[in-house]
Short mmCIF file of C-alpha atoms and ligand atoms in Angstrom, two decimals:
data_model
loop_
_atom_site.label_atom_id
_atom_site.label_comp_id
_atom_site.label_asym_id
_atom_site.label_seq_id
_atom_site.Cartn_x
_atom_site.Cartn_y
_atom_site.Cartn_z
CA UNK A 1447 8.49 31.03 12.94
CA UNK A 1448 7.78 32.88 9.67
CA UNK A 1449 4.58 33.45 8.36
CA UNK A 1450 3.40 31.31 4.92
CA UNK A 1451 3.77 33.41 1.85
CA UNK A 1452 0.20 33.09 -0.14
CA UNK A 1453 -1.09 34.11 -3.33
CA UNK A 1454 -3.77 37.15 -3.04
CA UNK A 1455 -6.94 35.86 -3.28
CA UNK A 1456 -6.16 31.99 -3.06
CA UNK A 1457 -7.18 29.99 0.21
CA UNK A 1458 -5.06 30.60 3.04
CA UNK A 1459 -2.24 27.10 2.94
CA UNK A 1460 -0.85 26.39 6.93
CA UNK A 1461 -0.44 29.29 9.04
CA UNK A 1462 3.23 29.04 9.96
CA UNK A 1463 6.09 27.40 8.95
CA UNK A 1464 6.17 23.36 10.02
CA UNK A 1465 8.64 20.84 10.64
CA UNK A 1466 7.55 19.16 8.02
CA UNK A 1467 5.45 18.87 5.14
CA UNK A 1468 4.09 15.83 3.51
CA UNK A 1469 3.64 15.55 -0.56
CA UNK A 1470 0.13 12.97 -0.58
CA UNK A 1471 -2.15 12.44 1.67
CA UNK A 1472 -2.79 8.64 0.75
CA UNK A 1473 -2.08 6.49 3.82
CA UNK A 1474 1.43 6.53 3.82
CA UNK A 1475 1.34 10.44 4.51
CA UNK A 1476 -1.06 10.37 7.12
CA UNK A 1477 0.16 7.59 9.00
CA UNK A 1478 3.59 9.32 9.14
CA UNK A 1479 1.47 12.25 9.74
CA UNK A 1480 -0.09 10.93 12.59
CA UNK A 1481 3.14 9.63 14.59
CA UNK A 1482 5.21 13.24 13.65
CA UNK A 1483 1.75 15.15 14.99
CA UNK A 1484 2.10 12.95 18.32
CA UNK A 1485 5.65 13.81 19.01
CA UNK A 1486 5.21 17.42 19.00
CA UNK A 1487 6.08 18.48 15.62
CA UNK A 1488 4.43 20.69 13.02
CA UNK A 1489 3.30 18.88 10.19
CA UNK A 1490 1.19 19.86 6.98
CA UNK A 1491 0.08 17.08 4.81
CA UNK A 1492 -0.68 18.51 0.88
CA UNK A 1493 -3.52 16.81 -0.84
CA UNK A 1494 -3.95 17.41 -4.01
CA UNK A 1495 -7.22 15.41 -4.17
CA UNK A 1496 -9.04 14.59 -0.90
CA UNK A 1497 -6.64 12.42 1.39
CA UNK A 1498 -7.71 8.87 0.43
CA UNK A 1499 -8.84 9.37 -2.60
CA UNK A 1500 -6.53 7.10 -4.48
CA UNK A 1501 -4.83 3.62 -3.85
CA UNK A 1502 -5.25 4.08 -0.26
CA UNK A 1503 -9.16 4.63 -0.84
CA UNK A 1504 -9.89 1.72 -3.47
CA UNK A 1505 -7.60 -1.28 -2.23
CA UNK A 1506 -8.89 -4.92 -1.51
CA UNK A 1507 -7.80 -3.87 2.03
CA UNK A 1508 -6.10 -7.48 2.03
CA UNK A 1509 -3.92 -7.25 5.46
CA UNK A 1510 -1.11 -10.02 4.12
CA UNK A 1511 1.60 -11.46 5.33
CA UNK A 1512 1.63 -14.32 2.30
CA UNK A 1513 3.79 -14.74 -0.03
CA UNK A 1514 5.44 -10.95 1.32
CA UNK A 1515 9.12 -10.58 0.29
CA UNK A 1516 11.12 -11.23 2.77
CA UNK A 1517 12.58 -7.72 3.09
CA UNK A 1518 9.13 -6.55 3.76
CA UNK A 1519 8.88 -8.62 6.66
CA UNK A 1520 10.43 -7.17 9.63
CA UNK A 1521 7.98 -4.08 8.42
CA UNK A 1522 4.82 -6.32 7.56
CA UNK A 1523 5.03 -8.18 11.22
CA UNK A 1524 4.88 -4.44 13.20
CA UNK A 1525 2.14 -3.28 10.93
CA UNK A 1526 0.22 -6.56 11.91
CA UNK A 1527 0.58 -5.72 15.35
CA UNK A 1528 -0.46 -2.00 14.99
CA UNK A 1529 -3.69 -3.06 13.45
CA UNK A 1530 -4.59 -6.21 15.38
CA UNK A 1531 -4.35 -3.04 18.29
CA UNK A 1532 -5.25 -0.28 15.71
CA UNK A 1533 -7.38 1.47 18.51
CA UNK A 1534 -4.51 2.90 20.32
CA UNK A 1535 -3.55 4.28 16.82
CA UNK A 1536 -6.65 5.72 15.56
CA UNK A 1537 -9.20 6.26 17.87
CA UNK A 1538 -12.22 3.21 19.34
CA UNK A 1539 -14.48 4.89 16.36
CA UNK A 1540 -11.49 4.66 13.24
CA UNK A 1541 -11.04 1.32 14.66
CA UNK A 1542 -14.49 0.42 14.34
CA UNK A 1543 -14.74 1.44 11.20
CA UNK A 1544 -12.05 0.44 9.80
CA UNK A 1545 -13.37 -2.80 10.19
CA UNK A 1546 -10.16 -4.91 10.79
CA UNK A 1547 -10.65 -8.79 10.73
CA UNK A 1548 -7.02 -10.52 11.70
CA UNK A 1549 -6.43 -14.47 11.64
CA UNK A 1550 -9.33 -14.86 9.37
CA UNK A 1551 -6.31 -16.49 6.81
CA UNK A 1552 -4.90 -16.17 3.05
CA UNK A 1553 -4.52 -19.00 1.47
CA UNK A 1554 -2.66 -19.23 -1.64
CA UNK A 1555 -3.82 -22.11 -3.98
CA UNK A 1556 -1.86 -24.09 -6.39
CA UNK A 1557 -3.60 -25.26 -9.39
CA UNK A 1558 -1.00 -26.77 -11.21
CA UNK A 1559 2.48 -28.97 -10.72
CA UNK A 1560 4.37 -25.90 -11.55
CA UNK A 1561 2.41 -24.00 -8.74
CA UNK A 1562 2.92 -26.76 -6.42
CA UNK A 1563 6.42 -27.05 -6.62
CA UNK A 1564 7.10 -23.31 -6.53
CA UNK A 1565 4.68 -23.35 -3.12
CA UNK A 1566 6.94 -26.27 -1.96
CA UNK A 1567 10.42 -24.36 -2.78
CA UNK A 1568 8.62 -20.91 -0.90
CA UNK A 1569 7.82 -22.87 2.17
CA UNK A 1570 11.71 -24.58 2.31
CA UNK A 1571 13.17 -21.03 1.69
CA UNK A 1572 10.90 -19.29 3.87
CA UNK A 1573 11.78 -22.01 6.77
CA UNK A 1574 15.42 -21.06 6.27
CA UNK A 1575 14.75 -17.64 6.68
CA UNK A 1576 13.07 -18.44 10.04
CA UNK A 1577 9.67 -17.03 8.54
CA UNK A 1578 7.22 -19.45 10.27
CA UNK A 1579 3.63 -18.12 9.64
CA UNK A 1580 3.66 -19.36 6.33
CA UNK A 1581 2.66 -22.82 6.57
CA UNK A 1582 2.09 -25.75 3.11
CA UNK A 1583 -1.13 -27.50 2.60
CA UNK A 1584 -1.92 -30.51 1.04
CA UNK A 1585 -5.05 -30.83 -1.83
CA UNK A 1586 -7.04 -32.56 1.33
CA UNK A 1587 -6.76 -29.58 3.47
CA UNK A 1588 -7.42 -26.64 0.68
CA UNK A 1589 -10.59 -28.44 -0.39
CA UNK A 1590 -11.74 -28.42 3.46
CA UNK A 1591 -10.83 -24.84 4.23
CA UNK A 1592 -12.02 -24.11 0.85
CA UNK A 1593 -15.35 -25.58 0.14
CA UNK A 1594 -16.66 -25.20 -3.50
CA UNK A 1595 -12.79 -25.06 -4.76
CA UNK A 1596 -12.15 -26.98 -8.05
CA UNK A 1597 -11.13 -30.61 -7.20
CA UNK A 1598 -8.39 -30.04 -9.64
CA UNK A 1599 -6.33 -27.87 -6.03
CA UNK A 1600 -3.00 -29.91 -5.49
CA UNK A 1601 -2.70 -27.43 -2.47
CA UNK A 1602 -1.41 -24.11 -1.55
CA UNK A 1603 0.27 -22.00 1.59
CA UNK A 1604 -1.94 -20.57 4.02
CA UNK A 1605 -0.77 -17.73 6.61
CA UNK A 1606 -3.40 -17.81 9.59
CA UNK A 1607 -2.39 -14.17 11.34
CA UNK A 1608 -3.96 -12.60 8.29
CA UNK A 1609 -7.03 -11.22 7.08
CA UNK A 1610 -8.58 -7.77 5.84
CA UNK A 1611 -9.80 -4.95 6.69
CA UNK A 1612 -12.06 -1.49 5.07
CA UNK A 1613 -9.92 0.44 3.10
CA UNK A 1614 -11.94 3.69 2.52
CA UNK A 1615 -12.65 3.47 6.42
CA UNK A 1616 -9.17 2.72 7.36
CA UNK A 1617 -7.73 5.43 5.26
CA UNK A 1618 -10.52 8.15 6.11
CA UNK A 1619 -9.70 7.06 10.04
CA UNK A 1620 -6.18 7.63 9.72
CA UNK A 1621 -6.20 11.14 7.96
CA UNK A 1622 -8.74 11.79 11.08
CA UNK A 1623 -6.11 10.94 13.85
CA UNK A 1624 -3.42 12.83 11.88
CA UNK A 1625 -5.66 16.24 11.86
CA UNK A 1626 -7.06 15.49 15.69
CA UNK A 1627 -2.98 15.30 16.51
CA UNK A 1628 -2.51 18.21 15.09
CA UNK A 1629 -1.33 17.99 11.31
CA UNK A 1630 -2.90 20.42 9.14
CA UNK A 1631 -4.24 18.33 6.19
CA UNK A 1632 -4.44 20.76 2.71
CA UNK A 1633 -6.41 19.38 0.15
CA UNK A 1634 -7.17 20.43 -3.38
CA UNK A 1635 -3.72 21.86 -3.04
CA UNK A 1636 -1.09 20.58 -5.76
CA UNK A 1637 2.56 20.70 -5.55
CA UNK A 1638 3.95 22.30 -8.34
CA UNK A 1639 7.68 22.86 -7.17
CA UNK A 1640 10.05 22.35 -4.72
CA UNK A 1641 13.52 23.86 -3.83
CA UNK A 1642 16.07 25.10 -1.04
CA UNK A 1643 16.25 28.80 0.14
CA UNK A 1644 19.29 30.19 0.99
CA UNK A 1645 18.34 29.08 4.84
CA UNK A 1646 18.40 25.75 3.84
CA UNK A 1647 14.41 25.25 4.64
CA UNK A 1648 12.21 23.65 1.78
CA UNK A 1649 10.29 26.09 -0.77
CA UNK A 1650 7.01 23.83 -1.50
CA UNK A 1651 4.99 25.61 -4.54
CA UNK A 1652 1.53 24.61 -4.90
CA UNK A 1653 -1.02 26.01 -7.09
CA UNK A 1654 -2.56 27.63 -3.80
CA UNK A 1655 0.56 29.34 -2.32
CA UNK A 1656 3.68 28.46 -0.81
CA UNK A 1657 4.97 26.93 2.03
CA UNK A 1658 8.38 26.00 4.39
CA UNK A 1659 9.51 23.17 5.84
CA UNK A 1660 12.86 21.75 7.21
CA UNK A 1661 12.18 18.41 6.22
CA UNK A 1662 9.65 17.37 2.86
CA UNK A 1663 8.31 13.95 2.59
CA UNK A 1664 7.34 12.59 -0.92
CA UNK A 1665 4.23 10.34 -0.22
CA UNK A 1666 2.60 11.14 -3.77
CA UNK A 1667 1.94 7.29 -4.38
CA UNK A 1668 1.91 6.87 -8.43
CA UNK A 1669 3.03 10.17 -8.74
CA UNK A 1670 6.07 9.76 -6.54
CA UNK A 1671 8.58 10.04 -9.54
CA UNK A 1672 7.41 13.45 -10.47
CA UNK A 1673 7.42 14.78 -7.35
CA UNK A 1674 11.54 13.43 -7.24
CA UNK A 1675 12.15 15.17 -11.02
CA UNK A 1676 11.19 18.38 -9.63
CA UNK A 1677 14.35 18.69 -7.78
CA UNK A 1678 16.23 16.43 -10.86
CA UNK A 1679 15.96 13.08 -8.93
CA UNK A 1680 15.16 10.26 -11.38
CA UNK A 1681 13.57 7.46 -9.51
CA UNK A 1682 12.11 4.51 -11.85
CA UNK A 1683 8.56 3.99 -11.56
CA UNK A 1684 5.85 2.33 -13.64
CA UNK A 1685 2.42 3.92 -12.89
CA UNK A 1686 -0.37 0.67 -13.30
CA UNK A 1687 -4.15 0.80 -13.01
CA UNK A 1688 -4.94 -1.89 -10.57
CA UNK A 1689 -8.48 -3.48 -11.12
CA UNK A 1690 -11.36 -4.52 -8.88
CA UNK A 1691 -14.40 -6.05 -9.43
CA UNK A 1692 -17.51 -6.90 -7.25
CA UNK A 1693 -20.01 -9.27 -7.76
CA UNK A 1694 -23.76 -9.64 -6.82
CA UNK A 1695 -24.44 -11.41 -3.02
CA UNK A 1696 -24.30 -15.16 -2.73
CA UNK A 1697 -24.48 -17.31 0.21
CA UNK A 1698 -21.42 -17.42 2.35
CA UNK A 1699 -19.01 -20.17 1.64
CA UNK A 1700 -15.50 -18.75 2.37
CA UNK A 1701 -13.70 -16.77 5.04
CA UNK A 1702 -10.18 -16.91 4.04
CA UNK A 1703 -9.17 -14.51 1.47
CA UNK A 1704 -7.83 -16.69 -1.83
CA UNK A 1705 -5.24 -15.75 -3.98
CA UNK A 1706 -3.36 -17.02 -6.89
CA UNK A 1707 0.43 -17.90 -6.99
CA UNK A 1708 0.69 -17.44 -11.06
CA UNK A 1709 -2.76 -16.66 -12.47
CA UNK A 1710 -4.59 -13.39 -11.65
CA UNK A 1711 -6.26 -14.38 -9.16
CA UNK A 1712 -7.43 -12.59 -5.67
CA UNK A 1713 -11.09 -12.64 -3.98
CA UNK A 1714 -12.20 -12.43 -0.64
CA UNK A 1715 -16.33 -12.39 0.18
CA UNK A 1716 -17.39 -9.71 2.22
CA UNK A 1717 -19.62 -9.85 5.00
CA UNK A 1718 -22.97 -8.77 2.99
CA UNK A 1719 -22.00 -11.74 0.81
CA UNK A 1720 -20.77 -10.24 -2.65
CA UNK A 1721 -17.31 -11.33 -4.03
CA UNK A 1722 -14.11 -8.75 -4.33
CA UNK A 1723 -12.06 -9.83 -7.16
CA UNK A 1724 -8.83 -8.75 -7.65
CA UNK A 1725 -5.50 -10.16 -8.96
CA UNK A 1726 -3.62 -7.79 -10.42
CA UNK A 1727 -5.26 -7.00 -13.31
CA UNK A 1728 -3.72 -3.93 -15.27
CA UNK A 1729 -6.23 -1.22 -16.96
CA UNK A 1730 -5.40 2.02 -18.23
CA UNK A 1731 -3.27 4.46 -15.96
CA UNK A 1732 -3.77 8.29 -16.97
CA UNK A 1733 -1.60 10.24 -14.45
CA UNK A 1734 -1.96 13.61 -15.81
CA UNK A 1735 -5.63 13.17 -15.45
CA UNK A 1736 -5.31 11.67 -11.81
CA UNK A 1737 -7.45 9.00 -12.71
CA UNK A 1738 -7.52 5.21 -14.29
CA UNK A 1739 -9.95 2.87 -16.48
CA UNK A 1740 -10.45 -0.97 -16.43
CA UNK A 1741 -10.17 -2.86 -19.40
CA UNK A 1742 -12.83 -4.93 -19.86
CA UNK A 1743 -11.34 -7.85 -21.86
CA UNK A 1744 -8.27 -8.00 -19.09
CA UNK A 1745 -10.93 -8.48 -16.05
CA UNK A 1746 -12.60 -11.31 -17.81
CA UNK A 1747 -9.42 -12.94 -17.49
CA UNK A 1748 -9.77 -12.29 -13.85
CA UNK A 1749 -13.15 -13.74 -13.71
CA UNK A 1750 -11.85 -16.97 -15.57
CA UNK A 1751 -9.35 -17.26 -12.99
CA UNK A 1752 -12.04 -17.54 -10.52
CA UNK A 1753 -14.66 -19.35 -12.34
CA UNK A 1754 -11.79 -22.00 -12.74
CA UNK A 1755 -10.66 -22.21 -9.34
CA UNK A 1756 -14.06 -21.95 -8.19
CA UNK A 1757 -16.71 -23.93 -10.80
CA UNK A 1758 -19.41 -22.84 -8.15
CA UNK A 1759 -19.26 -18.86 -8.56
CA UNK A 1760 -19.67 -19.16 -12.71
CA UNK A 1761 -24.01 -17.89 -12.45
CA UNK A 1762 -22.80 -15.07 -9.97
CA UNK A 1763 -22.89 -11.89 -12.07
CA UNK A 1764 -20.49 -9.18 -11.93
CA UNK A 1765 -22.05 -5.86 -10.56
CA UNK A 1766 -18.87 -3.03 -10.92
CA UNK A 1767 -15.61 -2.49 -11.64
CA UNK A 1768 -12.60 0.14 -10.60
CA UNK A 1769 -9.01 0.79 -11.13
CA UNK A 1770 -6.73 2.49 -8.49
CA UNK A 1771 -3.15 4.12 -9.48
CA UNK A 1772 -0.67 2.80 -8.10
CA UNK A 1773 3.28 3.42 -8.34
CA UNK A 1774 5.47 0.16 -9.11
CA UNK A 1775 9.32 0.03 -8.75
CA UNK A 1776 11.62 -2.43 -11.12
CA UNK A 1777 12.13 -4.77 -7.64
CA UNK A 1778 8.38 -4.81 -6.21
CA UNK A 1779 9.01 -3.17 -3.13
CA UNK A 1780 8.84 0.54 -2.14
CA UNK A 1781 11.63 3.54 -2.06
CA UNK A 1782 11.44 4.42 1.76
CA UNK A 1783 14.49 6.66 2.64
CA UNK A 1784 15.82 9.46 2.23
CA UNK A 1785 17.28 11.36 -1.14
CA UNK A 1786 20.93 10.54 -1.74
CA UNK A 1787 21.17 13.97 -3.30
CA UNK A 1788 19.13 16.74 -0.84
CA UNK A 1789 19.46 16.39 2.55
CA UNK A 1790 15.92 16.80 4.42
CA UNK A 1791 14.18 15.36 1.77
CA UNK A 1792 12.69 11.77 2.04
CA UNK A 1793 11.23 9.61 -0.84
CA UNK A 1794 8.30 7.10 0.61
CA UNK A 1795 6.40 5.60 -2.90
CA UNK A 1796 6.19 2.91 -5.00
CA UNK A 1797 4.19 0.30 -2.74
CA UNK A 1798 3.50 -2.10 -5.79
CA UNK A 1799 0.05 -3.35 -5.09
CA UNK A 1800 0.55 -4.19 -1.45
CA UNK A 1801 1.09 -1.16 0.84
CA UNK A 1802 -1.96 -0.95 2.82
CA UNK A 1803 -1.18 -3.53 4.89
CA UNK A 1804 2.56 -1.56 5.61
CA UNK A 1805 1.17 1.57 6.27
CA UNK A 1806 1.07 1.93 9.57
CA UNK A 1807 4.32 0.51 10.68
CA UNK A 1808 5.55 2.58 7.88
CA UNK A 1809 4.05 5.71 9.75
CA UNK A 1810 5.84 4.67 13.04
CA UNK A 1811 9.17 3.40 11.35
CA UNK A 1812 9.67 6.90 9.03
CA UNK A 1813 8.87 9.23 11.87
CA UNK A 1814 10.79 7.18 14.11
CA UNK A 1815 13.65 7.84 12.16
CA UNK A 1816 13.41 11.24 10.89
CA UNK A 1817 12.98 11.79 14.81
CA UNK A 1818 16.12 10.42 16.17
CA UNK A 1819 18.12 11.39 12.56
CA UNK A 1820 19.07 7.56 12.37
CA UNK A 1821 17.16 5.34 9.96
CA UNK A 1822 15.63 2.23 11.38
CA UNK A 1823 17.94 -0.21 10.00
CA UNK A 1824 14.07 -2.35 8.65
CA UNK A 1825 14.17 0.79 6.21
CA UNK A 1826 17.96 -0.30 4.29
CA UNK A 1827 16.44 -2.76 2.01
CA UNK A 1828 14.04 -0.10 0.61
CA UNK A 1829 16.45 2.64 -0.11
CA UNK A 1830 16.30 5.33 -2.85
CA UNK A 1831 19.92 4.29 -4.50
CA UNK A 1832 19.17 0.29 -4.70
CA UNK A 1833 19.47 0.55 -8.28
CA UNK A 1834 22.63 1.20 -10.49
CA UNK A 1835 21.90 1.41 -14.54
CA UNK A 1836 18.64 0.46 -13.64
CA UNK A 1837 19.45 -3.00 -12.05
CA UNK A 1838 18.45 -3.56 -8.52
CA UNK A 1839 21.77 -3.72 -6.14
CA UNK A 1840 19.57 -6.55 -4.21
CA UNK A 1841 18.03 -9.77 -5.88
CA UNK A 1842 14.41 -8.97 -7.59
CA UNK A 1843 11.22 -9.29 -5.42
CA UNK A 1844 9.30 -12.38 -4.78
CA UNK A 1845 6.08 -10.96 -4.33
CA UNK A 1846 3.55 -12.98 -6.51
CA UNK A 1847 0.62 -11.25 -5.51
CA UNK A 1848 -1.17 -8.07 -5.79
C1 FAD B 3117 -6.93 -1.80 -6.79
C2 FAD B 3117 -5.86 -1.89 -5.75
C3 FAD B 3117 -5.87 -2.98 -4.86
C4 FAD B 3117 -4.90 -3.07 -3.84
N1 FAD B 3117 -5.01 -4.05 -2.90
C5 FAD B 3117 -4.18 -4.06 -1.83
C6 FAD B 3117 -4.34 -5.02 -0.80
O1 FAD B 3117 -5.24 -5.84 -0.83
N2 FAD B 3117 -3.45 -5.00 0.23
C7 FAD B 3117 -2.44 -4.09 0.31
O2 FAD B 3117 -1.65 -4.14 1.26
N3 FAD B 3117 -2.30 -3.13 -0.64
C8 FAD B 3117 -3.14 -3.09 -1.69
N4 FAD B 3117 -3.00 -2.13 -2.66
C9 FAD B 3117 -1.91 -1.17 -2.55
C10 FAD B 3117 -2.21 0.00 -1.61
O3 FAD B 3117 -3.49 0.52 -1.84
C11 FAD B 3117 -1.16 1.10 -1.86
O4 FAD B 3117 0.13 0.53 -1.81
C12 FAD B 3117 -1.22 2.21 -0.83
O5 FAD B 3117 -2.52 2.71 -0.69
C13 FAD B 3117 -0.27 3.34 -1.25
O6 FAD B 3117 -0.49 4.43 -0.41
P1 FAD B 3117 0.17 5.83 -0.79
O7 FAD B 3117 -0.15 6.75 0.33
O8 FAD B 3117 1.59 5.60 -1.15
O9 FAD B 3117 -0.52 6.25 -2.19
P2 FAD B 3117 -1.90 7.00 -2.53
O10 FAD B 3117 -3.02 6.50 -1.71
O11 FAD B 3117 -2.05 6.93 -4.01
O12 FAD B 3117 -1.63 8.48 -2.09
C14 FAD B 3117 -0.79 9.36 -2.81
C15 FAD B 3117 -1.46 10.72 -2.78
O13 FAD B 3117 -0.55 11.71 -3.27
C16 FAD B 3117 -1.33 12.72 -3.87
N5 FAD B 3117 -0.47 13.52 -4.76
C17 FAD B 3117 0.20 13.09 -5.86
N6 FAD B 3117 0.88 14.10 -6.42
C18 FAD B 3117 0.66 15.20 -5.66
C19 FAD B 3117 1.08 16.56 -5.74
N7 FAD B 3117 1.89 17.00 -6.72
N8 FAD B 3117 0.63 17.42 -4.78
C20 FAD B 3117 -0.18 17.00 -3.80
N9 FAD B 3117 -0.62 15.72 -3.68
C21 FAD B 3117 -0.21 14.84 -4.59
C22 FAD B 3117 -2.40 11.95 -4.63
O14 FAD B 3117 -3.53 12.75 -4.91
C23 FAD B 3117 -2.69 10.79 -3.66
O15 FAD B 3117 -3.83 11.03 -2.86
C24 FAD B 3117 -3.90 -2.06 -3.73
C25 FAD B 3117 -3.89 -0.99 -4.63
C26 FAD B 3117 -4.85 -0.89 -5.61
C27 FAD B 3117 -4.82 0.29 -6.55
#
């Protein structure tokens, strides 16, 4: 093993050269982390923020199974499993924290005919597909799971397994099981370049020295595609501003999380009582700046959404909002693979507003196969080269939600 090159004066980076070094330390990084430190190998994780700090930090932690795309599913199902059991993963006191409640339900409501139909043709295709958690409900049974929900609900699809979890928690327990496995986690450290030595290891450049690798692992979330250009990989990505917004305390009414099918809708009530409304809302990414805005006259959208579905909530007054950046690919689903173009370099990014839920059986599934050398065949519909001339080789996702 060589010794890390570092800049004189700067912080000292890892101490020796690793297996491999992961680009983010969001969860995606640290859950692969976690399952390369438990195999034996060297792994740094470089943070150029503090590991969590983005998406992974700020989510709705919804844990959803609803209205998934199907090629998500054979990954979705496993990470369902690893955190109805997330213990084993992270530790009794990450667990605890992380505050996972499974089979509490999402329920999808349909407002309209055109909802209703499209929840009708989901449920058919989904039954063909053999996908059997998703289950349709008339108006009857969404007003009694619901109560307080606008008489106007002509029903919905509900998926029982699911539920939520704490998202700061959750990501601040898996960065801790990574570093107690034994990845070296970097932070404040940016990645500035990347390229092959003449021993075909990985140069990584950061603005605190550099390191080596035999195998680099782009986790950088909304910043994915910039990480790819700086070895000339062009990998489409939209960064968006996903905004929350939480409301004063009110009595509890509802325990399933609720979500829209074509209105920005998304709110779950947390446990002290105050609403979490999502949806989808855009504000204002600013990637250079690492950080995002909300736009105020977008959210109230969001709030009529609610206030619609939900007559009852329109006294309850909004308390704060926030924005998360998150990296969205022309299909909806994430690049997980590896580069077509530079062998021992994989691209994991883009989870479009729904990759907390994935992240651990995305962990176990990428070092799984960077392990054996043989990607887990769940991985193919995800890979880097999907699109030609910027058309997706597969049919688009079906992912209505955020
Ligand atoms: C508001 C909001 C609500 C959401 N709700 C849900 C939900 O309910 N359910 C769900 O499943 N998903 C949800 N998501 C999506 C989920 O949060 C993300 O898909 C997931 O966290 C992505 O994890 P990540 O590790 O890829 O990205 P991130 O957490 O963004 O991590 C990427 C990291 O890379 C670092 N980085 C970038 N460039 C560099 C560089 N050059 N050098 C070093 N480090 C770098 C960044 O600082 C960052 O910490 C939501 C997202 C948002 C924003």
């Amino acid at each position: 093993m060589t010794s890390l090159m570092r800049q004189a004066g700067s912080t000292p980076m890892f101490e020796r050269r690793q297996d491999v070094i992961i680009i983010g330390g969001g969860l995606q990084g640290c859950a692969i982390a976690l399952f390369l430190a438990r195999a034996g190998r060297s792994v740094g994780v470089i943070e150029r923020t503090v590991a969590g700090r983005h998406a992974s930090g700020v989510n709705a932690g919804g844990l959803r199974l609803l209205l998934r795309d199907h090629r998500e599913y054979p990954i979705a199902v496993r990470a369902m499993e690893i955190w109805s059991g997330l213990e084993e993963f992270v530790g009794r006191a990450g667990a605890k924290a992380s505050e996972v409640r499974l089979r509490t339900s999402q329920i999808a409501i349909a407002m309209d005919s055109n909802e209703m139909s499209w929840a009708e043709d989901r449920a058919r295709d989904m039954g063909r597909r053999g996908i059997l958690n998703e289950r349709l409900l008339d108006g009857r049974e969404v007003r009694r799971l619901l109560p307080g929900i606008s008489s106007r609900v002509l029903g919905g699809l509900i998926s029982e397994p699911d539920g939520h979890a704490n998202p700061a928690n959750a990501a601040r327990a898996f960065r801790m099981a990574a570093a107690a496995a034994g990845a070296h986690i970097e932070e404040g450290c940016r990645v500035q370049g990347l390229e092959r030595t003449g021993s075909g290891l990985w140069r990584v450049e950061t603005d605190r020295g550099t390191a080596e690798a035999e195998i680099v692992i782009n986790c950088a979330g909304a910043w994915g595609a910039g990480v790819a250009r700086l070895v000339d990989e062009t990998l489409s990505l939209e960064a968006m501003a996903l905004s929350m917004m939480v409301t004063s305390r009110v009595e509890h009414f509802v325990t399933p999380v609720v979500i829209g099918i074509d209105r920005p809708l998304s709110f779950k009530q947390s446990a002290a009582g105050s609403l979490v409304i999502g949806g989808g809302i855009a504000g204002k990414p600013c990637l250079d700046e690492a950080t995002s805005f909300t736009i105020m006259d977008r959210m109230v959208s969001s709030a009529a959404a609610t206030i619609d579905a939900f007559p009852c909530l329109s006294d309850v007054p909004v308390l704060r909002t926030w924005t998360g950046l998150e990296g969205v690919t022309p299909d909806g689903i994430p690049y997980i693979g590896p580069s077509v173009r530079h062998p021992g370099l994989w691209h994991v990014f883009g989870f479009c507003g729904h990759g907390f839920q994935l992240s651990p059986a995305v962990g176990e599934i990428v070092a799984t196969s960077i392990l054996s050398g043989e990607r887990d065949a769940r991985l193919l519909p995800f890979s880097v080269d999907r699109f030609k001339a910027g058309q997706p080789v597969r049919g688009g996702g079906d992912d209505a939600a955020a």
